[in-house]
mmCIF file of C-alpha atoms in Angstrom:
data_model
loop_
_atom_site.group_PDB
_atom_site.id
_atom_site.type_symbol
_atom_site.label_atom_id
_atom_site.label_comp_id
_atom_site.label_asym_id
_atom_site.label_seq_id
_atom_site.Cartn_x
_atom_site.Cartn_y
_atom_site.Cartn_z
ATOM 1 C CA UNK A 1 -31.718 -2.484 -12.935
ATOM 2 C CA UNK A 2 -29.404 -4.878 -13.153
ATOM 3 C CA UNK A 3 -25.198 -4.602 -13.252
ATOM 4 C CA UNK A 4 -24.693 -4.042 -16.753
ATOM 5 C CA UNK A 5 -27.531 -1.384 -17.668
ATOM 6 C CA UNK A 6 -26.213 0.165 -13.765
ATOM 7 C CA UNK A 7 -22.536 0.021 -14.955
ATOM 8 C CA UNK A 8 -23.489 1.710 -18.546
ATOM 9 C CA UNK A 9 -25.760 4.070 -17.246
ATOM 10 C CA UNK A 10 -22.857 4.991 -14.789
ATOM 11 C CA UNK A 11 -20.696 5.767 -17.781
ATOM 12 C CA UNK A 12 -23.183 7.872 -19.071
ATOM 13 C CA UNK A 13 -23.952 10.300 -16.209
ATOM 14 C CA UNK A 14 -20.285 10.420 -15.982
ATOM 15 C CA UNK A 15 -19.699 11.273 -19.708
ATOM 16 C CA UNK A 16 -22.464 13.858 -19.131
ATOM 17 C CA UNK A 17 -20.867 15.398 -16.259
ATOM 18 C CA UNK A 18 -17.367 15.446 -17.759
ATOM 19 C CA UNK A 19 -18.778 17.224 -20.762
ATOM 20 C CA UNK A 20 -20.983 20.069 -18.936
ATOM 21 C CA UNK A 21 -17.797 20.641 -16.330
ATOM 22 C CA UNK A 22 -15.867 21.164 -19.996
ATOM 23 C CA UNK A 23 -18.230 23.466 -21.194
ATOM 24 C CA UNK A 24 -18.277 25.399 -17.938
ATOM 25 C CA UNK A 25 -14.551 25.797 -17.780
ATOM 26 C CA UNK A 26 -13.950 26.679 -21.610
ATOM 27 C CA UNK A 27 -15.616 29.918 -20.836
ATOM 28 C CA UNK A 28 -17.872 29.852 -23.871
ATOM 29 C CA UNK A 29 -21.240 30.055 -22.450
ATOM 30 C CA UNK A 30 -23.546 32.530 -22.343
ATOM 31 C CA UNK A 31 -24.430 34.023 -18.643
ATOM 32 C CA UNK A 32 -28.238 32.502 -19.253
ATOM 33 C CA UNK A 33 -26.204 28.709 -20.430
ATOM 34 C CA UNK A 34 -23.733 28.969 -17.938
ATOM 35 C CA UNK A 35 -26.355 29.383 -15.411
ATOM 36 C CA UNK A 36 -28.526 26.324 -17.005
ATOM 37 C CA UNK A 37 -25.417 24.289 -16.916
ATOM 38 C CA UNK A 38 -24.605 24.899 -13.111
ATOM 39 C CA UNK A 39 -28.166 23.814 -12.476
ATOM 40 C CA UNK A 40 -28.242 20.637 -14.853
ATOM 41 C CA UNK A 41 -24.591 19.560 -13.301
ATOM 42 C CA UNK A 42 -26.590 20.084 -9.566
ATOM 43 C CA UNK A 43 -29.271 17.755 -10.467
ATOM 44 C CA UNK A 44 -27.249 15.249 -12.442
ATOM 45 C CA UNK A 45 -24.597 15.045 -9.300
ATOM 46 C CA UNK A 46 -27.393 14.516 -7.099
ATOM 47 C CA UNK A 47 -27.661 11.077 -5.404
ATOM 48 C CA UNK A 48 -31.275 12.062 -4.881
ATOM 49 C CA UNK A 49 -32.771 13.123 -7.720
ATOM 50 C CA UNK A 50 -34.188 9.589 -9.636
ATOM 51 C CA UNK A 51 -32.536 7.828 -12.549
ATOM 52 C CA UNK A 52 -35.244 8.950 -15.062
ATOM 53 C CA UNK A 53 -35.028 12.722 -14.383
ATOM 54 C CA UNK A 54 -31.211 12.527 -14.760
ATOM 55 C CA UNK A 55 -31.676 10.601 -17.766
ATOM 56 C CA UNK A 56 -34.001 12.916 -19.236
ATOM 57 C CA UNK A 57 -31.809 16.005 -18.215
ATOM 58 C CA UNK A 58 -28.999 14.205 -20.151
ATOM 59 C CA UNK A 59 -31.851 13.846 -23.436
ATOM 60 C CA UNK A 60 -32.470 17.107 -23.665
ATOM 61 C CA UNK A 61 -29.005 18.558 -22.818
ATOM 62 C CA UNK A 62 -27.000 17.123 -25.000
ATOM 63 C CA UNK A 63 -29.388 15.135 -27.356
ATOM 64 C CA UNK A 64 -28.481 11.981 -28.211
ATOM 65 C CA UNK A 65 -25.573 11.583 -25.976
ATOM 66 C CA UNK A 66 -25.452 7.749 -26.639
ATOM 67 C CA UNK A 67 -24.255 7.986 -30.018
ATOM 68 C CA UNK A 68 -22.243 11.412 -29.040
ATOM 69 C CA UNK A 69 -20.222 8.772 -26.767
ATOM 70 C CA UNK A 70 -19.815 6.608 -29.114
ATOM 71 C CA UNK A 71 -18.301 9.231 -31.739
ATOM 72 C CA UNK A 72 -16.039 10.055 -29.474
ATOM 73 C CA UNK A 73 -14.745 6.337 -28.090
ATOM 74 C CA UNK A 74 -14.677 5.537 -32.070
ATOM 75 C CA UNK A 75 -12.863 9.061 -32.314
ATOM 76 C CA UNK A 76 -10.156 8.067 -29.851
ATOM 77 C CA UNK A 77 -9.681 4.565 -29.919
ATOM 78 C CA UNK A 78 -6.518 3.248 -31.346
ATOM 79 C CA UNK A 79 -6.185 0.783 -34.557
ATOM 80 C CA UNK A 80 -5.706 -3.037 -33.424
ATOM 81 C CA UNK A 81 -2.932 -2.861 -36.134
ATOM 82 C CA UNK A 82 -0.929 0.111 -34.008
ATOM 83 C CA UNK A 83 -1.670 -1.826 -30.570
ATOM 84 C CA UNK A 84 0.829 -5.133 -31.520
ATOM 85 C CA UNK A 85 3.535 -2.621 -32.637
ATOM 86 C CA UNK A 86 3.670 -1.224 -29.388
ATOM 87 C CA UNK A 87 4.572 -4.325 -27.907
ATOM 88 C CA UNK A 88 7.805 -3.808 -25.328
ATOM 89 C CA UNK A 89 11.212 -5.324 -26.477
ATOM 90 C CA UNK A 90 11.481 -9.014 -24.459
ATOM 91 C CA UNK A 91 14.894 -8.207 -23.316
ATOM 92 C CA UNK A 92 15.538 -5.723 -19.686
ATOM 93 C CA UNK A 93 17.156 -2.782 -19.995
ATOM 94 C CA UNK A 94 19.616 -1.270 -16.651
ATOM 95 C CA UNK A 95 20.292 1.857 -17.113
ATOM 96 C CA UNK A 96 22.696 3.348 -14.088
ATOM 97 C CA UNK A 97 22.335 6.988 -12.921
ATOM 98 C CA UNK A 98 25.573 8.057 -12.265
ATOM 99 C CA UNK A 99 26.496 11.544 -10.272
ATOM 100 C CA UNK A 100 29.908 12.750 -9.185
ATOM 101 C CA UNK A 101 29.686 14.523 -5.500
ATOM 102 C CA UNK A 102 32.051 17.522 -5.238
ATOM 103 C CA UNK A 103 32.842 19.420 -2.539
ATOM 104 C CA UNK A 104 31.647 23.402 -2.751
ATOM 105 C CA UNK A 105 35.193 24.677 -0.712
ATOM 106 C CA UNK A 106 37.191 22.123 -2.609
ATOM 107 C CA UNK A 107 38.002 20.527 0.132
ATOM 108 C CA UNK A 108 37.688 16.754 0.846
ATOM 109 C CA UNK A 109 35.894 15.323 3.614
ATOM 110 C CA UNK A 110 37.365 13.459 6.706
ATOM 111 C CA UNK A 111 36.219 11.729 9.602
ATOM 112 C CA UNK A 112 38.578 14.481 12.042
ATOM 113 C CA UNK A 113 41.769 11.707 11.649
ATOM 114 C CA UNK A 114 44.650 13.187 13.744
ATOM 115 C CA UNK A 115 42.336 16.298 15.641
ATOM 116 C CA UNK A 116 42.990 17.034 18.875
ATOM 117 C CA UNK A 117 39.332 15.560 19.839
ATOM 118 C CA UNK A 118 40.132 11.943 19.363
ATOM 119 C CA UNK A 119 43.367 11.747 21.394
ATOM 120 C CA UNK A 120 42.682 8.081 21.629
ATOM 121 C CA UNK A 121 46.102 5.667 21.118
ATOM 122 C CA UNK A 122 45.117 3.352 18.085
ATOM 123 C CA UNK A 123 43.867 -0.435 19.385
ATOM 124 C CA UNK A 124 47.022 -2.798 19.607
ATOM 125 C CA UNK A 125 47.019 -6.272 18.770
ATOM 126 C CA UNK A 126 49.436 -6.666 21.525
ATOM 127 C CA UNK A 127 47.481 -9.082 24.545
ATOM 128 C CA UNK A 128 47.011 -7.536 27.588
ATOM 129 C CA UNK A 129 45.965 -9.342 31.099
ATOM 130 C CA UNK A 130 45.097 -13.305 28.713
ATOM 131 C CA UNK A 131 41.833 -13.900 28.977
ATOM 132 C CA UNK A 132 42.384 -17.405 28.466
ATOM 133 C CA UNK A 133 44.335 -18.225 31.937
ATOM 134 C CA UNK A 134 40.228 -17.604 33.335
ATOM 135 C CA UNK A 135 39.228 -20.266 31.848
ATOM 136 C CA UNK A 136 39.181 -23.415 33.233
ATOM 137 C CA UNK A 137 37.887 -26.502 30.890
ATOM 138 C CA UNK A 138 36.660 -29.573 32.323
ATOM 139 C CA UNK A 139 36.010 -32.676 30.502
ATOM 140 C CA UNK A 140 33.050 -35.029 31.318
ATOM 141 C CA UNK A 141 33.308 -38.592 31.655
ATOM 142 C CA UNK A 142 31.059 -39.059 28.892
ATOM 143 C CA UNK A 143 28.790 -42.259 31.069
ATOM 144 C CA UNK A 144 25.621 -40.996 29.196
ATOM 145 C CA UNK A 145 25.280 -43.089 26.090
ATOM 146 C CA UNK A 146 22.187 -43.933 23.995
ATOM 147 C CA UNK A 147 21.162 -47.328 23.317
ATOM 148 C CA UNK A 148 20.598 -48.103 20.086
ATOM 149 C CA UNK A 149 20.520 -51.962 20.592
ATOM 150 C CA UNK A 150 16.744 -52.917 20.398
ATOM 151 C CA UNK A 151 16.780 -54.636 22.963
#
């Protein structure tokens, strides 16, 4: 086989499936075509059982499930003429989520200003001990040059 007929016959199974799995869950069926189903779903979820059983499980479960598919793409599909007016507008849109936060004891919050725990005084801009009288800056005499002469 090659990719397309793999790719289309992939499709199908899974079409197949999807429809026995709905019939199973609607509740619909008979005990005797609930039971057939179950065993039909088995063999067509197999990765053993060969391409032409499955394919002839599919036949004579739901008959001809080719142009059953095809009803049903046709069935679903939307107009070319509805697909262009559902084009999105060229311009961005910001929208902003805004939320106001309020406090459940009506209280405000604070970061314990003034408590007893942070007894530290406030920083001063005043200098202490200058850290600048450590320092001790020494020029170079500059005798490295580059020479740029060419010669």
């Amino acid at each position: 086989m090659d990719e397309e007929s793999l790719k289309k016959y992939e499709q199908e199974l899974g079409w197949c499936i999807g429809r026995l799995r709905d019939n199973l869950h609607s509740g619909t069926l008979s005990d005797k075509q609930a039971k057939e189903a179950v065993k039909t779903l088995k063999s067509l979820e197999s990765p053993k059982a060969p391409i032409p059983k499955k394919r002839m499980l599919m036949r004579s479960t739901f008959g001809d499930y080719r142009a059953q598919m095809e009803l049903e793409n046709d069935k679903f599909k939307i107009a070319p003429s509805l697909k262009d007016q559902t084009k999105p507008p060229m311009t961005s849109q910001f929208f902003k989520k805004s939320a106001q936060q309020t406090n459940p004891a009506g209280t405000e919050f604070r970061f314990n200003f003034g408590s007893a725990t942070s007894a530290r005084p406030p920083p001063t801009d005043t200098p202490g001990p200058s850290t600048s009288s450590h320092l001790n800056f020494q020029s170079s005499d500059n005798s490295f040059r580059f020479n740029f002469n060419g010669s």
